[in-house]
XYZ file of N, CA and C in Angstrom:
636
model
N 2.893 21.979 -15.143
C 3.586 21.005 -15.998
C 3.272 21.310 -17.455
N 4.314 21.364 -18.281
C 4.139 21.609 -19.712
C 4.790 20.455 -20.487
N 4.068 19.354 -20.669
C 4.674 18.165 -21.291
C 5.107 18.360 -22.739
N 4.553 19.382 -23.401
C 4.910 19.579 -24.808
C 5.947 20.674 -24.993
N 6.365 21.290 -23.873
C 7.325 22.389 -23.943
C 8.593 22.036 -23.175
N 9.718 22.311 -23.764
C 10.979 22.028 -23.090
C 11.144 22.936 -21.875
N 11.653 22.346 -20.787
C 11.863 23.094 -19.559
C 13.350 23.084 -19.208
N 13.806 24.210 -18.673
C 15.200 24.301 -18.259
C 15.396 23.559 -16.939
N 16.381 22.703 -16.876
C 16.663 21.954 -15.648
C 18.171 21.926 -15.413
N 18.538 22.139 -14.158
C 19.943 22.056 -13.771
C 20.178 20.719 -13.087
N 21.028 19.906 -13.663
C 21.314 18.580 -13.116
C 22.798 18.492 -12.802
N 23.084 18.121 -11.568
C 24.482 17.995 -11.169
C 24.614 16.906 -10.111
N 25.762 16.806 -9.526
C 26.026 15.753 -8.541
C 25.089 15.855 -7.338
N 24.764 17.083 -6.939
C 23.920 17.280 -5.759
C 22.462 16.918 -6.043
N 21.957 17.294 -7.224
C 20.570 16.929 -7.548
C 20.446 15.417 -7.694
N 21.480 14.780 -8.245
C 21.472 13.315 -8.355
C 21.465 12.674 -6.969
N 22.246 13.249 -6.055
C 22.299 12.729 -4.683
C 20.930 12.855 -4.010
N 20.312 14.031 -4.145
C 18.992 14.254 -3.548
C 17.968 13.274 -4.112
N 18.038 13.035 -5.417
C 17.113 12.088 -6.046
C 17.327 10.675 -5.508
N 18.591 10.287 -5.353
C 18.898 8.958 -4.816
C 18.373 8.798 -3.390
N 18.549 9.830 -2.563
C 18.071 9.755 -1.184
C 16.537 9.670 -1.139
N 15.878 10.360 -2.062
C 14.416 10.283 -2.130
C 13.950 8.879 -2.504
N 14.691 8.225 -3.385
C 14.352 6.847 -3.770
C 14.457 5.922 -2.559
N 15.543 6.058 -1.797
C 15.744 5.203 -0.621
C 14.661 5.459 0.427
N 14.360 6.726 0.684
C 13.326 7.062 1.669
C 11.961 6.533 1.235
N 11.658 6.648 -0.060
C 10.387 6.128 -0.576
C 10.336 4.606 -0.433
N 11.425 3.954 -0.776
C 11.499 2.487 -0.686
C 11.262 2.023 0.749
N 11.950 2.651 1.702
C 11.799 2.255 3.105
C 10.402 2.598 3.633
N 9.820 3.683 3.149
C 8.462 4.045 3.550
C 7.454 3.027 3.041
N 7.628 2.589 1.787
C 6.763 1.541 1.249
C 6.918 0.251 2.054
N 8.168 -0.045 2.428
C 8.424 -1.242 3.220
C 7.755 -1.177 4.574
N 7.758 0.003 5.174
C 7.098 0.204 6.467
C 5.598 -0.029 6.348
N 4.991 0.498 5.279
C 3.552 0.293 5.047
C 3.245 -1.180 4.780
N 4.132 -1.856 4.093
C 3.931 -3.267 3.798
C 3.956 -4.096 5.082
N 4.920 -3.786 5.954
C 5.021 -4.528 7.216
C 3.840 -4.229 8.154
N 3.395 -2.989 8.156
C 2.320 -2.597 9.074
C 0.934 -2.999 8.577
N 0.698 -2.824 7.277
C -0.663 -3.005 6.752
C -0.749 -4.053 5.644
N 0.364 -4.667 5.297
C 0.408 -5.654 4.206
C -0.236 -5.095 2.941
N 0.149 -3.843 2.627
C -0.374 -3.182 1.437
C 0.288 -3.754 0.183
N -0.501 -4.420 -0.641
C 0.022 -5.035 -1.868
C 0.592 -3.982 -2.829
N -0.111 -2.834 -3.035
C 0.472 -1.817 -3.929
C 1.841 -1.335 -3.457
N 2.006 -1.159 -2.134
C 3.292 -0.692 -1.616
C 4.388 -1.732 -1.852
N 4.023 -2.996 -1.745
C 4.976 -4.070 -2.026
C 5.397 -4.023 -3.498
N 4.426 -3.713 -4.358
C 4.706 -3.621 -5.790
C 5.626 -2.435 -6.083
N 5.391 -1.319 -5.394
C 6.243 -0.144 -5.575
C 7.683 -0.466 -5.168
N 7.825 -1.239 -4.089
C 9.163 -1.631 -3.643
C 9.880 -2.420 -4.739
N 9.133 -3.300 -5.384
C 9.706 -4.125 -6.448
C 10.207 -3.254 -7.598
N 9.437 -2.216 -7.918
C 9.819 -1.308 -8.999
C 11.125 -0.584 -8.666
N 11.280 -0.215 -7.388
C 12.458 0.554 -6.964
C 13.637 -0.315 -6.538
N 13.432 -1.615 -6.502
C 14.441 -2.518 -5.931
C 15.813 -2.390 -6.609
N 15.831 -2.330 -7.921
C 17.103 -2.260 -8.652
C 17.844 -0.957 -8.328
N 17.110 0.155 -8.309
C 17.726 1.442 -7.982
C 18.192 1.461 -6.529
N 17.405 0.851 -5.653
C 17.760 0.800 -4.235
C 19.104 0.099 -4.047
N 19.277 -1.020 -4.718
C 20.531 -1.764 -4.610
C 21.704 -0.966 -5.166
N 21.465 -0.256 -6.270
C 22.514 0.588 -6.869
C 22.937 1.689 -5.898
N 21.945 2.327 -5.279
C 22.229 3.432 -4.360
C 22.926 2.921 -3.100
N 22.539 1.731 -2.650
C 23.169 1.156 -1.459
C 24.669 0.961 -1.673
N 25.037 0.505 -2.862
C 26.455 0.293 -3.165
C 27.211 1.620 -3.231
N 26.530 2.664 -3.659
C 27.159 3.977 -3.807
C 27.201 4.752 -2.491
N 26.111 4.641 -1.696
C 26.007 5.399 -0.447
C 25.606 4.490 0.724
N 26.445 3.510 1.083
C 26.077 2.573 2.158
C 25.843 3.264 3.499
N 26.623 4.317 3.798
C 26.481 5.023 5.080
C 25.080 5.628 5.222
N 24.610 6.263 4.163
C 23.296 6.897 4.210
C 22.163 5.881 4.230
N 22.270 4.857 3.394
C 21.203 3.845 3.340
C 21.090 3.115 4.674
N 22.216 2.778 5.271
C 22.196 2.095 6.564
C 21.643 3.004 7.666
N 21.885 4.309 7.547
C 21.334 5.266 8.516
C 19.808 5.284 8.431
N 19.279 5.223 7.211
C 17.822 5.207 7.026
C 17.239 3.899 7.552
N 17.912 2.787 7.277
C 17.450 1.492 7.769
C 17.416 1.470 9.293
N 18.479 1.975 9.916
C 18.560 2.024 11.378
C 17.472 2.927 11.940
N 17.228 4.033 11.263
C 16.188 4.972 11.690
C 14.814 4.303 11.713
N 14.486 3.586 10.658
C 13.180 2.900 10.578
C 13.046 1.904 11.726
N 14.103 1.140 11.979
C 14.074 0.145 13.053
C 13.903 0.811 14.425
N 14.671 1.863 14.679
C 14.599 2.552 15.975
C 13.257 3.241 16.183
N 12.700 3.794 15.104
C 11.405 4.459 15.205
C 10.303 3.451 15.506
N 10.378 2.290 14.872
C 9.390 1.240 15.136
C 9.471 0.784 16.594
N 10.688 0.672 17.114
C 10.868 0.282 18.515
C 10.307 1.338 19.460
N 10.554 2.609 19.141
C 10.056 3.708 19.979
C 8.529 3.744 19.981
N 7.935 3.514 18.820
C 6.475 3.513 18.719
C 5.879 2.324 19.466
N 6.524 1.168 19.345
C 6.034 -0.029 20.039
C 6.127 0.140 21.553
N 7.161 0.845 22.014
C 7.361 1.076 23.448
C 6.555 2.273 23.946
N 5.877 2.960 23.005
C 5.110 4.176 23.321
C 5.986 5.198 24.061
N 7.081 5.510 23.418
C 8.011 6.497 23.957
C 7.412 7.899 23.826
N 7.197 8.570 24.967
C 6.573 9.893 24.931
C 7.561 11.033 25.166
N 8.837 10.711 25.181
C 9.848 11.764 25.244
C 10.006 12.317 23.828
N 9.348 13.446 23.560
C 9.293 13.970 22.201
C 10.677 14.297 21.650
N 11.578 14.759 22.513
C 12.913 15.090 22.045
C 13.663 13.837 21.597
N 13.466 12.743 22.335
C 14.132 11.485 21.986
C 13.603 10.923 20.674
N 12.280 10.957 20.501
C 11.678 10.389 19.288
C 11.988 11.266 18.078
N 11.806 12.587 18.228
C 12.112 13.503 17.129
C 13.592 13.449 16.798
N 14.410 13.168 17.815
C 15.853 13.074 17.609
C 16.252 11.956 16.664
N 15.420 10.922 16.569
C 15.708 9.824 15.641
C 15.650 10.329 14.201
N 14.614 11.112 13.901
C 14.500 11.700 12.562
C 15.639 12.682 12.334
N 15.955 13.451 13.377
C 17.040 14.410 13.268
C 18.375 13.748 12.983
N 18.648 12.668 13.683
C 19.917 11.955 13.491
C 20.026 11.424 12.069
N 18.933 10.842 11.578
C 18.941 10.290 10.219
C 19.123 11.378 9.175
N 18.346 12.464 9.287
C 18.436 13.529 8.293
C 19.787 14.230 8.362
N 20.353 14.288 9.555
C 21.678 14.879 9.701
C 22.714 14.135 8.884
N 22.636 12.809 8.897
C 23.574 12.000 8.121
C 23.360 12.211 6.628
N 22.107 12.359 6.206
C 21.822 12.590 4.787
C 22.324 13.967 4.342
N 22.168 14.973 5.199
C 22.619 16.314 4.837
C 24.145 16.377 4.757
N 24.826 15.630 5.592
C 26.297 15.595 5.547
C 26.717 14.637 4.446
N 26.398 15.001 3.220
C 26.551 14.075 2.091
C 27.998 13.772 1.753
N 28.888 14.717 2.120
C 30.325 14.473 1.938
C 31.029 14.643 3.280
N 32.023 13.848 3.496
C 32.783 13.953 4.743
C 33.913 14.964 4.529
N 33.518 16.251 4.554
C 34.478 17.316 4.315
C 34.426 18.342 5.445
N 34.966 19.530 5.226
C 35.043 20.544 6.278
C 33.675 21.061 6.718
N 32.648 20.872 5.894
C 31.308 21.357 6.234
C 30.416 20.265 6.788
N 30.972 19.088 6.973
C 30.193 17.945 7.434
C 29.499 18.208 8.772
N 30.217 18.772 9.723
C 29.663 18.987 11.063
C 28.472 19.947 11.022
N 28.637 21.072 10.322
C 27.555 22.050 10.243
C 26.346 21.488 9.499
N 26.591 20.801 8.404
C 25.484 20.244 7.630
C 24.737 19.169 8.417
N 25.487 18.381 9.180
C 24.857 17.337 9.991
C 23.976 17.951 11.073
N 24.468 19.004 11.723
C 23.678 19.674 12.755
C 22.455 20.351 12.150
N 22.632 20.964 10.981
C 21.514 21.604 10.296
C 20.420 20.576 9.991
N 20.816 19.442 9.414
C 19.855 18.384 9.096
C 19.184 17.826 10.334
N 19.940 17.758 11.428
C 19.398 17.234 12.682
C 18.260 18.106 13.195
N 18.471 19.425 13.219
C 17.416 20.323 13.697
C 16.220 20.356 12.744
N 16.492 20.283 11.443
C 15.403 20.252 10.481
C 14.597 18.958 10.623
N 15.295 17.850 10.880
C 14.620 16.574 11.067
C 13.703 16.591 12.272
N 14.179 17.181 13.365
C 13.342 17.298 14.567
C 12.112 18.154 14.290
N 12.321 19.255 13.578
C 11.212 20.136 13.219
C 10.165 19.379 12.403
N 10.617 18.640 11.404
C 9.706 17.898 10.528
C 8.906 16.870 11.321
N 9.582 16.152 12.226
C 8.876 15.130 13.013
C 7.815 15.769 13.903
N 8.185 16.837 14.594
C 7.235 17.492 15.499
C 6.056 18.057 14.710
N 6.329 18.642 13.544
C 5.260 19.189 12.714
C 4.294 18.091 12.282
N 4.813 16.942 11.870
C 3.955 15.829 11.455
C 3.121 15.310 12.617
N 3.755 15.187 13.789
C 3.034 14.715 14.969
C 1.944 15.718 15.357
N 2.250 17.005 15.226
C 1.292 18.064 15.545
C 0.103 18.003 14.589
N 0.376 17.753 13.319
C -0.698 17.666 12.329
C -1.609 16.462 12.596
N -1.020 15.367 13.066
C -1.773 14.122 13.239
C -2.437 13.972 14.602
N -2.158 14.874 15.546
C -2.585 14.680 16.936
C -4.090 14.463 17.074
N -4.906 15.220 16.333
C -6.357 15.091 16.437
C -6.833 13.702 16.058
N -6.393 13.217 14.909
C -6.796 11.886 14.444
C -6.240 10.798 15.350
N -5.011 10.971 15.820
C -4.397 9.946 16.673
C -5.112 9.824 18.018
N -5.574 10.936 18.557
C -6.325 10.895 19.818
C -7.645 10.151 19.613
N -8.318 10.452 18.508
C -9.597 9.786 18.213
C -9.417 8.289 18.014
N -8.363 7.918 17.290
C -8.124 6.510 16.972
C -7.351 5.782 18.073
N -6.944 6.538 19.101
C -6.128 5.993 20.187
C -4.827 5.403 19.652
N -4.272 6.114 18.680
C -3.004 5.707 18.080
C -1.851 6.398 18.795
N -0.664 5.871 18.597
C 0.523 6.450 19.231
C 0.854 7.813 18.634
N 1.131 8.760 19.500
C 1.635 10.063 19.097
C 2.349 10.645 20.313
N 3.646 10.928 20.201
C 4.407 11.384 21.377
C 3.922 12.714 21.955
N 3.126 13.477 21.177
C 2.632 14.755 21.673
C 1.407 14.606 22.579
N 0.859 13.407 22.661
C -0.307 13.183 23.528
C 0.047 13.485 24.978
N 1.250 13.090 25.392
C 1.696 13.350 26.758
C 1.749 14.853 27.029
N 2.226 15.620 26.047
C 2.284 17.077 26.198
C 0.879 17.651 26.319
N -0.050 17.118 25.553
C -1.427 17.594 25.619
C -2.004 17.381 27.014
N -1.700 16.223 27.613
C -2.162 15.950 28.974
C -1.526 16.936 29.955
N -0.234 17.231 29.735
C 0.461 18.182 30.618
C -0.147 19.581 30.514
N -0.726 19.876 29.363
C -1.385 21.175 29.163
C -2.849 21.133 29.608
N -3.226 20.022 30.276
C -4.605 19.844 30.748
C -5.612 19.975 29.608
N -5.214 19.474 28.425
C -6.065 19.501 27.232
C -6.480 20.914 26.828
N -5.711 21.895 27.276
C -5.943 23.287 26.874
C -5.335 23.466 25.477
N -6.203 23.579 24.451
C -5.735 23.603 23.069
C -4.809 24.780 22.792
N -5.137 25.939 23.304
C -4.314 27.119 23.058
C -2.925 26.960 23.667
N -2.877 26.448 24.881
C -1.594 26.222 25.556
C -0.784 25.163 24.826
N -1.464 24.121 24.368
C -0.805 23.047 23.623
C -0.233 23.575 22.318
N -1.026 24.364 21.593
C -0.571 24.935 20.321
C 0.670 25.799 20.521
N 0.660 26.620 21.561
C 1.795 27.498 21.840
C 3.045 26.693 22.190
N 2.858 25.606 22.949
C 3.995 24.765 23.337
C 4.623 24.102 22.116
N 3.768 23.624 21.218
C 4.271 22.969 20.003
C 4.983 23.967 19.095
N 4.397 25.146 18.944
C 5.032 26.162 18.095
C 6.372 26.590 18.685
N 6.437 26.681 20.001
C 7.696 27.055 20.660
C 8.782 26.026 20.376
N 8.422 24.746 20.456
C 9.392 23.687 20.161
C 9.881 23.787 18.726
N 8.936 23.956 17.793
C 9.306 24.026 16.376
C 10.129 25.274 16.080
N 9.764 26.393 16.696
C 10.522 27.634 16.503
C 11.945 27.473 17.009
N 12.102 26.776 18.123
C 13.420 26.536 18.693
C 14.287 25.720 17.734
N 13.697 24.686 17.119
C 14.444 23.863 16.169
C 14.886 24.682 14.957
N 13.970 25.492 14.430
C 14.289 26.303 13.250
C 15.306 27.392 13.569
N 15.232 27.912 14.776
C 16.185 28.942 15.191
C 17.608 28.400 15.166
N 17.778 27.189 15.682
C 19.106 26.564 15.684
C 19.560 26.251 14.260
N 18.621 25.773 13.429
C 18.959 25.471 12.033
C 19.376 26.748 11.302
N 18.656 27.848 11.576
C 18.970 29.123 10.916
C 20.354 29.626 11.304
N 20.734 29.463 12.562
C 22.061 29.889 13.010
C 23.144 29.159 12.221
N 22.932 27.861 12.035
C 23.917 27.058 11.303
C 23.944 27.457 9.836
N 22.758 27.676 9.261
C 22.687 28.075 7.852
C 23.492 29.340 7.590
N 23.400 30.296 8.501
C 24.094 31.569 8.311
C 25.616 31.417 8.389
N 26.079 30.306 8.918
C 27.530 30.052 8.960
C 28.047 29.422 7.665
N 27.134 28.870 6.876
C 27.539 28.159 5.665
C 27.901 29.142 4.546
N 28.849 28.770 3.685
C 29.312 29.678 2.617
C 28.376 29.680 1.418
N 27.118 30.039 1.658
C 26.120 30.029 0.588
C 25.884 31.455 0.119
N 26.162 31.712 -1.138
C 25.960 33.038 -1.723
C 24.873 32.999 -2.803
N 24.984 32.043 -3.715
C 24.019 31.938 -4.804
C 22.664 31.473 -4.275
N 21.630 32.250 -4.556
C 20.250 31.931 -4.150
C 20.065 31.859 -2.634
N 20.943 32.494 -1.893
C 20.842 32.457 -0.431
C 19.519 33.059 0.047
N 19.056 34.119 -0.624
C 17.805 34.770 -0.218
C 16.608 33.842 -0.396
N 16.647 33.043 -1.454
C 15.552 32.091 -1.694
C 15.529 31.040 -0.587
N 16.711 30.544 -0.224
C 16.799 29.532 0.830
C 16.353 30.121 2.170
N 16.749 31.361 2.422
C 16.315 32.023 3.658
C 14.789 32.137 3.705
N 14.189 32.466 2.577
C 12.735 32.589 2.512
C 12.055 31.266 2.847
N 12.631 30.178 2.348
C 12.088 28.848 2.654
C 12.261 28.530 4.135
N 13.461 28.810 4.648
C 13.802 28.459 6.029
C 13.032 29.291 7.048
N 12.869 30.581 6.777
C 12.225 31.470 7.746
C 10.712 31.577 7.559
N 10.225 31.207 6.387
C 8.794 31.386 6.112
C 8.133 30.139 5.516
N 8.702 29.636 4.425
C 8.077 28.539 3.688
C 7.804 27.287 4.499
N 8.710 26.964 5.419
C 8.545 25.734 6.201
C 7.330 25.791 7.129
N 6.802 27.000 7.360
C 5.630 27.157 8.235
C 4.315 27.012 7.478
N 4.368 26.756 6.167
C 3.135 26.685 5.377
C 2.199 25.584 5.882
N 2.777 24.440 6.278
C 1.933 23.367 6.800
C 1.280 23.776 8.110
N 2.024 24.466 8.958
C 1.474 24.927 10.240
C 0.296 25.872 9.995
N 0.465 26.805 9.069
C -0.609 27.749 8.761
C -1.820 27.024 8.189
N -1.575 25.988 7.397
C -2.673 25.190 6.828
C -3.444 24.467 7.936
N -2.712 23.941 8.921
C -3.353 23.272 10.053
C -4.227 24.255 10.824
N -3.715 25.465 11.047
C -4.492 26.478 11.766
C -5.737 26.882 10.982
N -5.601 26.969 9.665
C -6.743 27.322 8.823
C -7.842 26.267 8.925
N -7.444 24.987 8.921
C -8.428 23.909 9.061
C -9.126 23.980 10.415
N -8.375 24.324 11.449
C -8.962 24.427 12.784
C -9.988 25.554 12.845
N -9.646 26.690 12.211
C -10.569 27.825 12.214
C -11.862 27.491 11.473
N -11.737 26.793 10.351
C -12.934 26.395 9.594
C -13.792 25.430 10.402
N -13.133 24.543 11.109
C -13.844 23.532 11.904
C -14.652 24.158 13.028
N -14.153 25.262 13.580
C -14.809 25.882 14.738
C -15.717 27.048 14.354
N -15.916 27.263 13.076
C -16.835 28.329 12.657
C -18.289 27.914 12.886
């Protein structure tokens, strides 16, 4: 960050859309924390974003309602202790798919499918990262059932999780290659084929340090 130096920034309709979606996701996340833990700071953050949230809702009701429905369905799945990982991850996929299909045009179907697979990948990755703490705290995590199926064999469990995530990214990559993206396509490919695994590599690094 260079606060005293001017920085080049490209601002357009798409960056504005992404920013609006981030505001809505942050608002709903704060609301989730408020309902679960009665966090006063999170309630205050919601108040700060309230005006923007209402503005975005009027502009993008389809997307905001998709996020609201997602939060409700995820809470129900967690309360019911749903261990079908595809069903639970699919909730995130469905929501992100709607956000990626930002315009109802000829690319809507591909963008929605791309977002769906990316959403599933993100959910599984987060659950994989949290599995150790969730087991200790006896908290809900849909991957616990898979761990039991692997007879608590960590190596087998790790391979199963990576296979699931690789499968999601493989489908997302197929869709990406169909999209008419020319400018900066190589950068996006680098993120899609490599960058998204940075969290996974970080998790493995922590495990190696722990077992030294």
